[in-house]
Amino acid sequence: MFAHNKRLQYTVRVSETNPGLANLMLEQFGGPQGELAAACRYFTQALAEDDPGRKDMLFDIATEELSHLEVIGNIVVMLNKGAKGRLAEGVEKEGEIYRSITGAGNDSHITQVLYGAGAPLINSAGVPWTAAYIDTIGEPTADLRSNIAAEARAKIVYERLINLTTDPGVKEALGFLMTREIAHQKSFEKALYSIEPNFPPGKLPGDPKFTNVYFNLSRGPGEERGPWNQGEKWDFVSDPEQQMAVDGGTGEAMPGLTTDEAALVEHMAMRTASIPDGDPLTGAELGMGMSPDGIDGAAPASKTASKTASKSASKKT
Ligand code: MN
Ligand code: MN
């Protein structure tokens, strides 16, 4: 069960109204790297997890992410608070209010007018939150890697938000939220390495013929080698002939068809066959505005063709 504690996980002080900043903060409220996405990601993983240690960890972190959602949501509504009163009570001239809500920038006027300066589940560009942000596949060696990357992305978005905030209270709270994402990343990494083996993810091993091959497929100047493609662990393949049909076959796509299916496919191929030695007149050519004497590179005969084409077109309509 869930219970709500009235005290936040971290004290939030906001020194002044700033709807533009509030709108940017929405990125961590209803955005892809935001706290709701994190909470839902770990909560649903926890439900399905069979390992007691990981299950407990996922519930702990999911619940903390909901607490972060509460902190960031409070930052959003507090930054909007002054603007909310101004718009709701309408005590200023229309033009004044209009300027005050649009002047803040970052689409904050949309948050003001459509969402009453609340904390909508949208990102900073107004895109509604979606469960498609969560990429859980139900296999811990894959999901933990994705969780590590999700925490890394969340940390980076917080870092960017910190770099554009002047409000000291907001900066401090964002610093806390950013730091907690580091701690979560650490837990997920430890949990991943507590599974042995954890690479490659899943149960099936790769085909040893291709596991250690690096295909050098980008040709031209600027070729760089590094531990990702050199050394005794790598077979570096540059020869184009060795990059195609690596199974040793013909490299052709060969479907298995019944005699009837093959006949139908052949029939369709004949019906839609192209005429390689023709030179059909195109609509683009007809519309090129050729002069009657054939200057502009067009033959006068094309003019006649154009008339015929438009006649037959009008007949049809
Ligand atoms: Mn968080
Ligand atoms: Mn986190």
PDB file of N, CA and C and ligand atoms in Angstrom, residues 42 61 65 151 180-181 184, ligand 2:
ATOM      1  N   TYR A  42      10.219   1.838 -12.526  1.00  0.00           N
ATOM      2  CA  TYR A  42      10.700   0.956 -11.468  1.00  0.00           C
ATOM      3  C   TYR A  42       9.547   0.251 -10.748  1.00  0.00           C
ATOM      4  N   ILE A  61      13.132   2.494  -4.796  1.00  0.00           N
ATOM      5  CA  ILE A  61      13.513   3.582  -5.706  1.00  0.00           C
ATOM      6  C   ILE A  61      12.279   4.158  -6.405  1.00  0.00           C
ATOM      7  N   GLU A  65      11.168   8.014  -6.373  1.00  0.00           N
ATOM      8  CA  GLU A  65      10.930   8.809  -7.578  1.00  0.00           C
ATOM      9  C   GLU A  65       9.587   9.542  -7.493  1.00  0.00           C
ATOM     10  N   GLU A 151      18.809   6.854 -15.544  1.00  0.00           N
ATOM     11  CA  GLU A 151      19.307   7.682 -14.440  1.00  0.00           C
ATOM     12  C   GLU A 151      20.355   8.665 -14.956  1.00  0.00           C
ATOM     13  N   ARG A 180      20.521  12.364  -6.180  1.00  0.00           N
ATOM     14  CA  ARG A 180      19.838  11.090  -5.938  1.00  0.00           C
ATOM     15  C   ARG A 180      19.851  10.203  -7.184  1.00  0.00           C
ATOM     16  N   GLU A 181      19.849  10.824  -8.372  1.00  0.00           N
ATOM     17  CA  GLU A 181      19.908  10.022  -9.604  1.00  0.00           C
ATOM     18  C   GLU A 181      21.276   9.334  -9.712  1.00  0.00           C
ATOM     19  N   HIS A 184      20.995   6.322  -7.460  1.00  0.00           N
ATOM     20  CA  HIS A 184      20.192   5.260  -8.087  1.00  0.00           C
ATOM     21  C   HIS A 184      20.999   4.532  -9.162  1.00  0.00           C
TER      22      HIS A 184
HETATM   23 MN    MN B   2      16.382   8.044 -10.015  1.00  0.00          MN
END
